[in-house]
Coordinates of N, CA and C in Angstrom, one line a residue:
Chain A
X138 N -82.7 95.3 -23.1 CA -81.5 94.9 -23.8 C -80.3 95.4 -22.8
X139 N -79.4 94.6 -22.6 CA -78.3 94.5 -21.8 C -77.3 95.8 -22.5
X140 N -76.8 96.5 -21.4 CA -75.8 97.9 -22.1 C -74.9 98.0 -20.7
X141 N -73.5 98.1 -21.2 CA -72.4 98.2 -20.4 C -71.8 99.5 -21.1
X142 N -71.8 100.6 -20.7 CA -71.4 101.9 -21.5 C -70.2 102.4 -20.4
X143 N -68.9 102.8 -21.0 CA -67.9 103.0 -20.3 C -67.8 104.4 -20.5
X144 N -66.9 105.1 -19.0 CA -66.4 106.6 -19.6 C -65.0 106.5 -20.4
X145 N -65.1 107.9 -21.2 CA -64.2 107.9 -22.3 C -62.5 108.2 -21.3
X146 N -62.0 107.6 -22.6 CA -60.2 108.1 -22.6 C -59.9 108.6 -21.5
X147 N -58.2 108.2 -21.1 CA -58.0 108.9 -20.3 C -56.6 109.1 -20.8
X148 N -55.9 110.1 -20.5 CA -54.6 110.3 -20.1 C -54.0 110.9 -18.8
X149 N -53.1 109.8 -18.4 CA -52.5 110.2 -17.0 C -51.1 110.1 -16.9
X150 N -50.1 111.0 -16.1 CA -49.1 111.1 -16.1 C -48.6 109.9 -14.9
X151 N -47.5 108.9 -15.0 CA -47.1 108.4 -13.9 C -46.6 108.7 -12.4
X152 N -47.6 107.5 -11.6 CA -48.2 108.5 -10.4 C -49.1 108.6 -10.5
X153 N -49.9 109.5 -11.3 CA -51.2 109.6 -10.9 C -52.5 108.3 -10.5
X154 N -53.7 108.5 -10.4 CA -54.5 107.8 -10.5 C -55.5 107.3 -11.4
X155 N -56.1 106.8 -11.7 CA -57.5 107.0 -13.0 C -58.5 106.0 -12.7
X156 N -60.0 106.7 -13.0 CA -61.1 106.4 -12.6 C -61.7 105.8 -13.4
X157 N -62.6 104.8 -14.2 CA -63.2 104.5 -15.1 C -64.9 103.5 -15.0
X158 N -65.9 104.1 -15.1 CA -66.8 104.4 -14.4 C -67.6 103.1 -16.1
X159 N -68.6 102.6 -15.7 CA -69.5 101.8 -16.1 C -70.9 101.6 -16.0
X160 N -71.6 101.9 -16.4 CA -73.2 102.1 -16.3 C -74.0 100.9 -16.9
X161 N -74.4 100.2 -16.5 CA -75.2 99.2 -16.7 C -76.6 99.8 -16.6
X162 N -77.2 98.9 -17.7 CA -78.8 99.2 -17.9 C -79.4 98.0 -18.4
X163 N -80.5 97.9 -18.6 CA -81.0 96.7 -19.1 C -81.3 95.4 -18.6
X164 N -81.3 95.6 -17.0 CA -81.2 94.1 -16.3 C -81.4 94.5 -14.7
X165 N -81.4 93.9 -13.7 CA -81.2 94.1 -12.4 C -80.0 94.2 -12.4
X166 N -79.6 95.9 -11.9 CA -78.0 95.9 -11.5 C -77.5 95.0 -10.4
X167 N -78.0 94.7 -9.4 CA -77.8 93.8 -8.1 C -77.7 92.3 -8.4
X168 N -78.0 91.8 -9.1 CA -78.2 90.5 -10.1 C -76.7 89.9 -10.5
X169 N -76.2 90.8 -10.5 CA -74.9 90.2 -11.4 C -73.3 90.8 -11.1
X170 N -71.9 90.1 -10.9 CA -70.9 90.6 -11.2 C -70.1 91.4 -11.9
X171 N -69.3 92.2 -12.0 CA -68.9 93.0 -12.7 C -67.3 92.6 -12.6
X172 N -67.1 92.2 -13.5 CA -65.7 91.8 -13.9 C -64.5 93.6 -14.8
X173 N -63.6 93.2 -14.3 CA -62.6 94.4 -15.0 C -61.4 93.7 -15.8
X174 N -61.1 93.5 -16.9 CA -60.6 93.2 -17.9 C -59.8 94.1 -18.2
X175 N -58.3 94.1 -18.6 CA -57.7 95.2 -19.6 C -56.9 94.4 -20.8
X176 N -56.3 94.6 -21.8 CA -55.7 94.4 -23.0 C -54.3 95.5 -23.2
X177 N -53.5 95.6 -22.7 CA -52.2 96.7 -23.1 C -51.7 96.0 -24.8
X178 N -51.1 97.2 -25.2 CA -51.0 96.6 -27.1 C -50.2 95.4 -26.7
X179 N -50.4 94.8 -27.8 CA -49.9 93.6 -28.1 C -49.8 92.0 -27.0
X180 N -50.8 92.9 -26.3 CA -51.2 91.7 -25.2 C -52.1 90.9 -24.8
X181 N -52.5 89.9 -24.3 CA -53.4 89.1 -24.4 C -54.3 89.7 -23.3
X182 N -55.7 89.4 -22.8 CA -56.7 90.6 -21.8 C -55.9 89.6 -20.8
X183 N -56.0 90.7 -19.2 CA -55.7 90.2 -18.2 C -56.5 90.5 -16.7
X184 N -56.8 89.6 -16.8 CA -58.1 89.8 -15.4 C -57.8 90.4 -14.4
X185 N -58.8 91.8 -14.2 CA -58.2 92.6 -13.1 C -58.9 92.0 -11.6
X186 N -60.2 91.9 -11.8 CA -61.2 91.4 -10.5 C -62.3 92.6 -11.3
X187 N -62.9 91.5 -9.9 CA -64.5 92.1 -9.8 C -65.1 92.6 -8.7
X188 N -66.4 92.7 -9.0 CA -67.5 93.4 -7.7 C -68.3 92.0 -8.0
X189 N -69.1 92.1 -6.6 CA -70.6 91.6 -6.7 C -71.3 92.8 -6.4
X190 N -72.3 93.1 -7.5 CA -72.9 94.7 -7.4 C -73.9 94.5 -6.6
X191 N -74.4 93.3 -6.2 CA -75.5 93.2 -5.2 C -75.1 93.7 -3.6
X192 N -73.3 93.2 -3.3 CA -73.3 93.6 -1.9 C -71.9 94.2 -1.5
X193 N -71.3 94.0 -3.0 CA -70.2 95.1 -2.8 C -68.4 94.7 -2.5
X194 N -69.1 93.3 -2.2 CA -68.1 92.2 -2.1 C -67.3 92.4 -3.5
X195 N -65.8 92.2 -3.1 CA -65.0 92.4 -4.3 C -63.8 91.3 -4.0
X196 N -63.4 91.0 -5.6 CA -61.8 90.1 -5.0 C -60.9 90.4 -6.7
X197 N -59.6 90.5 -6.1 CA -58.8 91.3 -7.2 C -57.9 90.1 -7.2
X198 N -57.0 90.2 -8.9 CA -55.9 89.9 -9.0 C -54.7 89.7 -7.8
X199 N -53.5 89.2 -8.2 CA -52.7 89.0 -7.6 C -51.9 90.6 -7.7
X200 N -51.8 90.6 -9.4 CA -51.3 91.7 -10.3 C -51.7 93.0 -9.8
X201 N -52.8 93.3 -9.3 CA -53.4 94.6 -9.3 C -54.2 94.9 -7.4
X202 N -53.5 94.0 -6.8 CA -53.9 93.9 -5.6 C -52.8 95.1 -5.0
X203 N -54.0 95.9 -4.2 CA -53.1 97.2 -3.7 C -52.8 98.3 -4.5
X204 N -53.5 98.2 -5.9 CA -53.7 99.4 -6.6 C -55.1 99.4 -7.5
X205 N -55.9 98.4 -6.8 CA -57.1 98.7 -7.5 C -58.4 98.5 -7.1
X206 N -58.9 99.3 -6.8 CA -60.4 100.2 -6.1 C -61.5 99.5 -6.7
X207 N -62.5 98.5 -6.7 CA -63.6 98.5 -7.0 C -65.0 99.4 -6.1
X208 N -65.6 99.7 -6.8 CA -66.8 100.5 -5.7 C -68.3 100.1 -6.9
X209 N -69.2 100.7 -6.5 CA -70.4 100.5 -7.3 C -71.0 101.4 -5.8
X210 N -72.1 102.2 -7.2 CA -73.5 103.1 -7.1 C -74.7 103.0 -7.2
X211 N -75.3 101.6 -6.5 CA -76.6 100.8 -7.1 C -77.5 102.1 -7.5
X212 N -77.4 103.3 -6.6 CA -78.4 104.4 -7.4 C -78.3 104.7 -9.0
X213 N -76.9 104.7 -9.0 CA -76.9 104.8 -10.7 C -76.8 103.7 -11.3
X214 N -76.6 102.3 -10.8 CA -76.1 101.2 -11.9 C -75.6 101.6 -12.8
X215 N -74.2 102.0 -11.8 CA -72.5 102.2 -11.9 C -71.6 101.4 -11.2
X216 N -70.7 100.6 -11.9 CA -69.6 100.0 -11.4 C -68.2 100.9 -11.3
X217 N -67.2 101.3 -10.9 CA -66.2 102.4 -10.8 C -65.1 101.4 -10.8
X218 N -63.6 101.8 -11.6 CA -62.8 101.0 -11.1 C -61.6 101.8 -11.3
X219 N -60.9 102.1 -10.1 CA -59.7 102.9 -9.7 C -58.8 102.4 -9.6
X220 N -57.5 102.8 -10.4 CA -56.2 102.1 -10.4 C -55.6 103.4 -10.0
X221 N -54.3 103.0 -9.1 CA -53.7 104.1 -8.3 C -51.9 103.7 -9.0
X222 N -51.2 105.0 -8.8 CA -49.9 104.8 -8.7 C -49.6 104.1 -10.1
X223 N -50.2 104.6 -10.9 CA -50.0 104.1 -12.5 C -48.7 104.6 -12.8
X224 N -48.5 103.2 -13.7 CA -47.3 103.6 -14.6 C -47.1 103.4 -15.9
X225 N -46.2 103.3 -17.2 CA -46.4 103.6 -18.6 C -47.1 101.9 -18.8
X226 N -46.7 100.9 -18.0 CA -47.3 99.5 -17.8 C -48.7 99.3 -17.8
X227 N -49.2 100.3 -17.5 CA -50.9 100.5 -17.4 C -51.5 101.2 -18.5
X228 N -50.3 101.4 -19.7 CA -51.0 101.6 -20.8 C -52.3 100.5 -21.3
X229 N -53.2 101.1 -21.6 CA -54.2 99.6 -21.8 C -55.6 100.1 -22.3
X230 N -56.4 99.2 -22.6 CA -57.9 99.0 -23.3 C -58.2 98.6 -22.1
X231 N -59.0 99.3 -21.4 CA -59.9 98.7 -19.7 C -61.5 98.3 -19.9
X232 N -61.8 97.6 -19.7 CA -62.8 96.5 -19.9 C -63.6 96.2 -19.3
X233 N -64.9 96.1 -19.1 CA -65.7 96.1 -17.9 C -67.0 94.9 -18.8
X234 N -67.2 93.3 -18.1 CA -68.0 92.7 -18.5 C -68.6 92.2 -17.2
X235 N -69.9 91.7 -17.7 CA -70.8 91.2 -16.9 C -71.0 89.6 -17.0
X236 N -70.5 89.3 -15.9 CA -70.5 87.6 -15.2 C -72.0 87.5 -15.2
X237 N -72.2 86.4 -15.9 CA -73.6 85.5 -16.2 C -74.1 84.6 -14.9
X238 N -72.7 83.9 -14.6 CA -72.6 83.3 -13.4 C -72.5 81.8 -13.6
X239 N -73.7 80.9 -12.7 CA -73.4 79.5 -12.6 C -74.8 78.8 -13.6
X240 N -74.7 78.1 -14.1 CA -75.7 77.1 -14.3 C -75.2 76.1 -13.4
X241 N -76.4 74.7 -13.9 CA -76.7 73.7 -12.9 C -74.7 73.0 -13.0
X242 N -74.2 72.9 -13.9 CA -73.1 72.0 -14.0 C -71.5 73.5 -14.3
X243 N -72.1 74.1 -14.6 CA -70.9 75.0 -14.8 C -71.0 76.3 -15.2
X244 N -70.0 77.2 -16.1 CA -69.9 78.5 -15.7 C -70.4 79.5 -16.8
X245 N -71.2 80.0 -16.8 CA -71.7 80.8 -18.1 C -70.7 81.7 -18.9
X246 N -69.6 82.5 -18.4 CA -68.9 83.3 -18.9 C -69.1 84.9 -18.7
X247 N -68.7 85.3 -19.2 CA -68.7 86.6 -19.5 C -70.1 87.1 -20.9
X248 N -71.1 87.6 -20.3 CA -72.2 87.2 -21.9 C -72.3 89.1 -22.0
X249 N -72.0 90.1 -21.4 CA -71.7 91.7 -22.0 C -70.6 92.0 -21.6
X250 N -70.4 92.7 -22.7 CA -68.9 93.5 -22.3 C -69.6 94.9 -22.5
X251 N -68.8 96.0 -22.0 CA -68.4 97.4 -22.3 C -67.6 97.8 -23.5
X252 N -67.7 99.0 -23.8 CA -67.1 99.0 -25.2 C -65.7 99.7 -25.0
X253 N -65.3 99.1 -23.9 CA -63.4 99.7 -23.7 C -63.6 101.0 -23.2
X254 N -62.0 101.5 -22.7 CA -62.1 102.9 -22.0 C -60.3 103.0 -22.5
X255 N -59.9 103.7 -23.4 CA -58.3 103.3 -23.4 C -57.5 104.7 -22.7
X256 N -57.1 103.9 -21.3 CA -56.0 104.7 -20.7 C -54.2 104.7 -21.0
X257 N -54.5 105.4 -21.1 CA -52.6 106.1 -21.6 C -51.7 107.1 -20.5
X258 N -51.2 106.2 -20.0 CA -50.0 106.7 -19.1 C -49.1 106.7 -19.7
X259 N -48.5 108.5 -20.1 CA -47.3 109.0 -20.4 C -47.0 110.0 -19.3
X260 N -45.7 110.2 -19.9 CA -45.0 111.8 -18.8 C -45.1 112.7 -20.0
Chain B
X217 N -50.1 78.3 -11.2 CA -50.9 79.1 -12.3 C -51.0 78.2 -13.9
X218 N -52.1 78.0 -13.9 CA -52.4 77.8 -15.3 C -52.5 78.3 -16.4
X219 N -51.3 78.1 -17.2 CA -50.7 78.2 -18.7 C -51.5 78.3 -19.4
X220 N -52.3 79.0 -20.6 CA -53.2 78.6 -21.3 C -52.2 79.4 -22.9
X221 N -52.3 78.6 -23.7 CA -51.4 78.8 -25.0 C -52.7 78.6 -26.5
X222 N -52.8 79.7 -26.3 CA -53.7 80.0 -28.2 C -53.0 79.3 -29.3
X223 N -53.5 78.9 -30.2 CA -52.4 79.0 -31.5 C -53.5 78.5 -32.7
X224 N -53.4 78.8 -33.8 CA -52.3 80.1 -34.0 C -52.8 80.8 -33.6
X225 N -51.5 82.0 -33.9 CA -51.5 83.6 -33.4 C -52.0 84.2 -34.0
X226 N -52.4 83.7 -35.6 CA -52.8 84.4 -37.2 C -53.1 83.1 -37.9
X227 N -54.5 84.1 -38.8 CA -54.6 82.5 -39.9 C -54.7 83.0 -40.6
X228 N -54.8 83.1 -42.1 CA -55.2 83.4 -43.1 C -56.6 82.5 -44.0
X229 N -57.3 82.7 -43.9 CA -58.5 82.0 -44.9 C -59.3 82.4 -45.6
X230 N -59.8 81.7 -46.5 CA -61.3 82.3 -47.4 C -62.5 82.2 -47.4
X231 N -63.1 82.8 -47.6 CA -64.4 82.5 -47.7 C -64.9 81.8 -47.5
X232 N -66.1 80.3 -46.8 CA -66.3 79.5 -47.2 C -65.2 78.2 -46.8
X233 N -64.1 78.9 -46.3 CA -62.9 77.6 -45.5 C -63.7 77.3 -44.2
X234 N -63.3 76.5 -43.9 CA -63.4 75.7 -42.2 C -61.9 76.0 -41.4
X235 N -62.0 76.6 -40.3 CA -60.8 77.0 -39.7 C -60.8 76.3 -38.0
X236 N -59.8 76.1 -37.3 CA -59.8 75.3 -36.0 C -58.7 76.6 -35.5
X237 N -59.0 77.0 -34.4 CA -58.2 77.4 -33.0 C -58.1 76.6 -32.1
X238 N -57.2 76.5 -31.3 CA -56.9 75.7 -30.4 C -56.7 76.3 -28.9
X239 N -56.7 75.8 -27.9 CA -56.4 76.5 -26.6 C -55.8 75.2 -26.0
X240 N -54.3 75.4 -25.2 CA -54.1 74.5 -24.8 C -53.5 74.8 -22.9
X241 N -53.9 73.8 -22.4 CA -53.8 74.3 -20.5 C -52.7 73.9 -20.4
X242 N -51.8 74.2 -19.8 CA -50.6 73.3 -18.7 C -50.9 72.7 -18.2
X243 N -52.0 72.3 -17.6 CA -52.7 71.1 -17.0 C -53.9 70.6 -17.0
X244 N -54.7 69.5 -16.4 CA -55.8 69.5 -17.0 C -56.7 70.5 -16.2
X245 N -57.8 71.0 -16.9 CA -58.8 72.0 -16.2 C -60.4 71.7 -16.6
X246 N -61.1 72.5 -15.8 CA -62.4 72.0 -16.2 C -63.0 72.7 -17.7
X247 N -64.1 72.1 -17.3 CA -65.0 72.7 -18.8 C -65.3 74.1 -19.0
X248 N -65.0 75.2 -17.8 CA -65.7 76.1 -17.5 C -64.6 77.5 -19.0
X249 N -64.7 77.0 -19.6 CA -63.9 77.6 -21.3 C -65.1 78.0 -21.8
X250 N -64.6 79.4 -22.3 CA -65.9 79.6 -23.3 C -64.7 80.4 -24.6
X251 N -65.4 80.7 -25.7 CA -64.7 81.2 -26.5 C -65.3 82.8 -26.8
X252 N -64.7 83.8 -27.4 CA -65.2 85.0 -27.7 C -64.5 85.2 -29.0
X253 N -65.6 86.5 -29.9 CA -65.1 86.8 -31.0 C -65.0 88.6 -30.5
X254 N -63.7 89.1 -31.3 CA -63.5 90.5 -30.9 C -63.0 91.2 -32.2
X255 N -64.2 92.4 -32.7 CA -63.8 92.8 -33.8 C -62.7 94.2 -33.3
X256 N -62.5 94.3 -34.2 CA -61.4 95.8 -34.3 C -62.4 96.7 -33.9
X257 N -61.6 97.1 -32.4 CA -61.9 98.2 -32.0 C -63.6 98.2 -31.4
X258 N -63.8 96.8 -31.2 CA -64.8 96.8 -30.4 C -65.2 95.9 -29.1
X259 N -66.2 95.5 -28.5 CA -66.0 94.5 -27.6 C -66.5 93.7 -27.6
X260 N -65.8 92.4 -26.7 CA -65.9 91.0 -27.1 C -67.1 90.5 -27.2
X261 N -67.7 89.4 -27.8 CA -68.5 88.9 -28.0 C -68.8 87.4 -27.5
X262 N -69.2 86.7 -26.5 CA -69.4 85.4 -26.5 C -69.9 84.8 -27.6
X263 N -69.2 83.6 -27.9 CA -69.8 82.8 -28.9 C -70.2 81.3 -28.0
X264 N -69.6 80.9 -27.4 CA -69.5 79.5 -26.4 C -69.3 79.7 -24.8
X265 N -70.1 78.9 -24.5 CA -69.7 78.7 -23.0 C -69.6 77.6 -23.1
X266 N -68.7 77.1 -21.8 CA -69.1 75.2 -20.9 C -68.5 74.8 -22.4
X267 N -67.4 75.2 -22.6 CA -66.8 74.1 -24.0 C -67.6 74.3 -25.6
X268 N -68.8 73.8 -25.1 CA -69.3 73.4 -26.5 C -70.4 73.9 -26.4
X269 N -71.3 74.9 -25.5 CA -72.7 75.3 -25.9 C -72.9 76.3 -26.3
X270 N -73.2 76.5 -27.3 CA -73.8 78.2 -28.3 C -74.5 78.9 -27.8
X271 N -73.8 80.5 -27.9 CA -74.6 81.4 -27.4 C -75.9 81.6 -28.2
X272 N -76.7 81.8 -27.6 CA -78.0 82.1 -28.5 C -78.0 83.6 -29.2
X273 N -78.5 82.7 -30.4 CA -78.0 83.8 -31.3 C -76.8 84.0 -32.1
X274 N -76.0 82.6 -31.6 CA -74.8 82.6 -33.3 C -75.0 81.7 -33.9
X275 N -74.5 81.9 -35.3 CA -74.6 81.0 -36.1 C -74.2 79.3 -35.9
X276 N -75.0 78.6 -36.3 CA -74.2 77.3 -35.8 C -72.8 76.6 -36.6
X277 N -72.6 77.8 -37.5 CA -71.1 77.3 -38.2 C -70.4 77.1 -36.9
X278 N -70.4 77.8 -35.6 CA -69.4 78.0 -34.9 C -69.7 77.0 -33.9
X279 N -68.8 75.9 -33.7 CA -68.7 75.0 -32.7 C -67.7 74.9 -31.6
X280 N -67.3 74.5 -30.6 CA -66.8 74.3 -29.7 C -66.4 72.7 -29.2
X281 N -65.4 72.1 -28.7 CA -65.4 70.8 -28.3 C -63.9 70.8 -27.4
X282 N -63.6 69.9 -26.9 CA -62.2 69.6 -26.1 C -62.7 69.2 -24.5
X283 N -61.6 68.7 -23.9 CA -61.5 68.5 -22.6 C -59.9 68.5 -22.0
X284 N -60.0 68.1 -20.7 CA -58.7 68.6 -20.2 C -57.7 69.3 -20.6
X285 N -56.8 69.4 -21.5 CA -55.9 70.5 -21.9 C -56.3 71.0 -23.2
X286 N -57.0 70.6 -23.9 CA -56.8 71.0 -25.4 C -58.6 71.3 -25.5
X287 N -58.7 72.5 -26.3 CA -59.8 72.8 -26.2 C -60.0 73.8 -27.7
X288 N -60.9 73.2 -29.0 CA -60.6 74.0 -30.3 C -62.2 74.3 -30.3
X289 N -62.5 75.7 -31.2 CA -63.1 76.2 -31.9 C -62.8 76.3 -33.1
X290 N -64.0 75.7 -33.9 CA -64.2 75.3 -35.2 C -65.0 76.6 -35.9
X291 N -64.7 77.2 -36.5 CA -65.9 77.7 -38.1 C -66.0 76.9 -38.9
X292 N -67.0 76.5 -39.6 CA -67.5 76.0 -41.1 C -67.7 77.1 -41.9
X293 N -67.3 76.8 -43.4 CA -68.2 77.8 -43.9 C -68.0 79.4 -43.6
X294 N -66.8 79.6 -43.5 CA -66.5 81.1 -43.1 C -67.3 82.3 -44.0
X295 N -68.1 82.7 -42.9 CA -68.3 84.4 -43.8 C -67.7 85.4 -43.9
X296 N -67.7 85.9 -44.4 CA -66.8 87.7 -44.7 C -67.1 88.2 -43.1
X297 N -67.9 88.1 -42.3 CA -68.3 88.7 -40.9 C -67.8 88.0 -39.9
X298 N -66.8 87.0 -40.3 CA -66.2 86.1 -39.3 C -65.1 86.3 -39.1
X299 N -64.2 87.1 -40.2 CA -62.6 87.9 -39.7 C -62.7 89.0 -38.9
X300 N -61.8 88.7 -37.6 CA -61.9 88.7 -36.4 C -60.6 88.0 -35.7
X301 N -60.7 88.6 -34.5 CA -59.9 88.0 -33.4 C -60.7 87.1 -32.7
X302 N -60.3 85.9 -32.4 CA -61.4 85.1 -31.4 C -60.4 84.8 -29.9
X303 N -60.7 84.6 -28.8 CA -60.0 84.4 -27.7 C -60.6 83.2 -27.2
X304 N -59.9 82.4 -26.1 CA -60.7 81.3 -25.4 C -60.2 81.9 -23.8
X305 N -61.1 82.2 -23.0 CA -61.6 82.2 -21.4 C -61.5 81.2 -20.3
X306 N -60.6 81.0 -19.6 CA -60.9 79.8 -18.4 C -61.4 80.1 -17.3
X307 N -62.5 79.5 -16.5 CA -62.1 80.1 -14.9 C -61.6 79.1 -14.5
X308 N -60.6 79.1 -13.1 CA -60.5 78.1 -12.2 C -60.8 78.5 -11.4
X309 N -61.6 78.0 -10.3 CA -62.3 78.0 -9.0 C -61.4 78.4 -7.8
X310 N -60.4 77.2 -8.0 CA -59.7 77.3 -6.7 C -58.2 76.9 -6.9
X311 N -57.1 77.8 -7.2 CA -57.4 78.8 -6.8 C -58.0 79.8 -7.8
X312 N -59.0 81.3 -7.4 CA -59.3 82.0 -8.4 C -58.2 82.3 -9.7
X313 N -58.9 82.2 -10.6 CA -57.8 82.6 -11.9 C -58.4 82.7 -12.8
X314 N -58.7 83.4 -13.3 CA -59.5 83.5 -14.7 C -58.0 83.8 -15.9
X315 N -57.8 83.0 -16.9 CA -56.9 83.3 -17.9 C -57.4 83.3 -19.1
X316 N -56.6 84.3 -19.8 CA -56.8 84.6 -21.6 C -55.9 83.3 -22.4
X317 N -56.5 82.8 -23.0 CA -55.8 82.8 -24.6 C -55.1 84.2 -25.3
X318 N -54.0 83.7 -25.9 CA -53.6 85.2 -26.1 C -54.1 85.8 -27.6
X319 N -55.0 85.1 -28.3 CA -56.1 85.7 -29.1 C -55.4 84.7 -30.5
X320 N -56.3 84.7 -31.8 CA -55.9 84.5 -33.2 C -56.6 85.9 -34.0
X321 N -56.1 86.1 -34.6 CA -56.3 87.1 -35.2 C -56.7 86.1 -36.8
X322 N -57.7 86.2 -37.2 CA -58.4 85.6 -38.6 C -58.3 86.5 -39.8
X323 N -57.5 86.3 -40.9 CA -57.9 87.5 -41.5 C -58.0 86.6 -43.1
X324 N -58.5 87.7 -44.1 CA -59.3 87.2 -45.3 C -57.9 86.7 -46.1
X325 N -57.8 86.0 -46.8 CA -56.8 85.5 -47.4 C -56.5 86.2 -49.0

């Protein structure tokens, strides 16, 4: 059975950094994409980027380009995702799903999610 | 960048109603839409991929259909386990973009 388990809560002061770490189980970690998702209140989710956990290959937003770190730990089948230089805008529900990928005609989706990580940037 | 516009934003229904969400593109885009259901305070759920194909393992009250801009998810038959937020998903290829629906929130009437 497929498990996307996130680390808990954060609170960080603006400026700082925050880490938010993802453990997959249940499948060939190497096999599949890892997408980063967030939700700030009252907002619709906004696609951060991803990894390909197989070779580490990553491609980000437009939005979060230059403040956000993808890495992965095939030893632990961990995905890591570092946003730098945070600000109260990065309040958010951070999100971590797993890309299914292609069939023969088109695109599977997103088929696990993680169960959120909610970071809070205040002063 | 491709527009993608939910609506509604909120429904109210009962029991046993049939309810339609909508997703609409600013332009035409491909099939590659899936839809998700997302309870309070948990995480999302695929229900659809590719427009119209069920994830294995939901009920078949839940349908999917549309092409080029306009793209709805149907309930029949609403259960009490179906109030919920549902979202619709796009990728585009080229350039990369993956965009939200900005969600409906379903609640019991």
């Amino acid at each position: 059975q497929v498990h996307l388990v996130q680390s808990g809560a954060e609170v960080k002061k603006p400026g700082a950094s925050v880490k938010v770490s993802c453990q997959a189980s249940g499948y060939m970690f190497s096999d599949f994409a890892i997408h980063w998702v967030r939700q700030a209140p009252g907002q619709r989710l906004e696609w951060l980027g991803w990894i390909n956990a197989g070779d580490g290959n990553t491609k980000y937003s437009q939005n979060s380009q230059g403040r956000l770190t993808l890495t992965r730990d095939t030893s632990a089948s961990t995905i890591y995702m570092e946003l730098s230089s945070l600000t109260l805008e990065d309040t958010a529900v951070y999100f971590c799903a797993r890309d299914q990928g292609w069939y023969v005609t088109g695109w599977f989706g997103f088929d696990h999610w993680g169960q959120g990580t909610l970071v809070t940037v205040s002063s | 960048d491709i527009q993608m516009t939910q609506s509604p934003s909120s429904l109210s229904a009962s029991v046993g109603d049939t309810v339609t969400i909508t997703c609409r593109a600013s332009q035409a885009i491909s099939n590659d839409l899936g839809w998700y259901q997302q309870e309070s305070g948990k995480a999302p759920q695929r229900l659809i991929y590719a427009v119209s194909s069920l994830q294995s393992g939901v009920p078949s009250r839940f349908s999917g259909s549309g092409s080029g801009t306009e793209f709805t998810l149907t309930i029949t038959s609403l259960q009490p386990e179906d109030f919920a937020t549902y979202f619709c998903l796009h990728l585009n290829t080229d350039p990369l973009q993956y965009t939200f629906g900005q969600g409906t929130k379903l609640e019991i009437k």
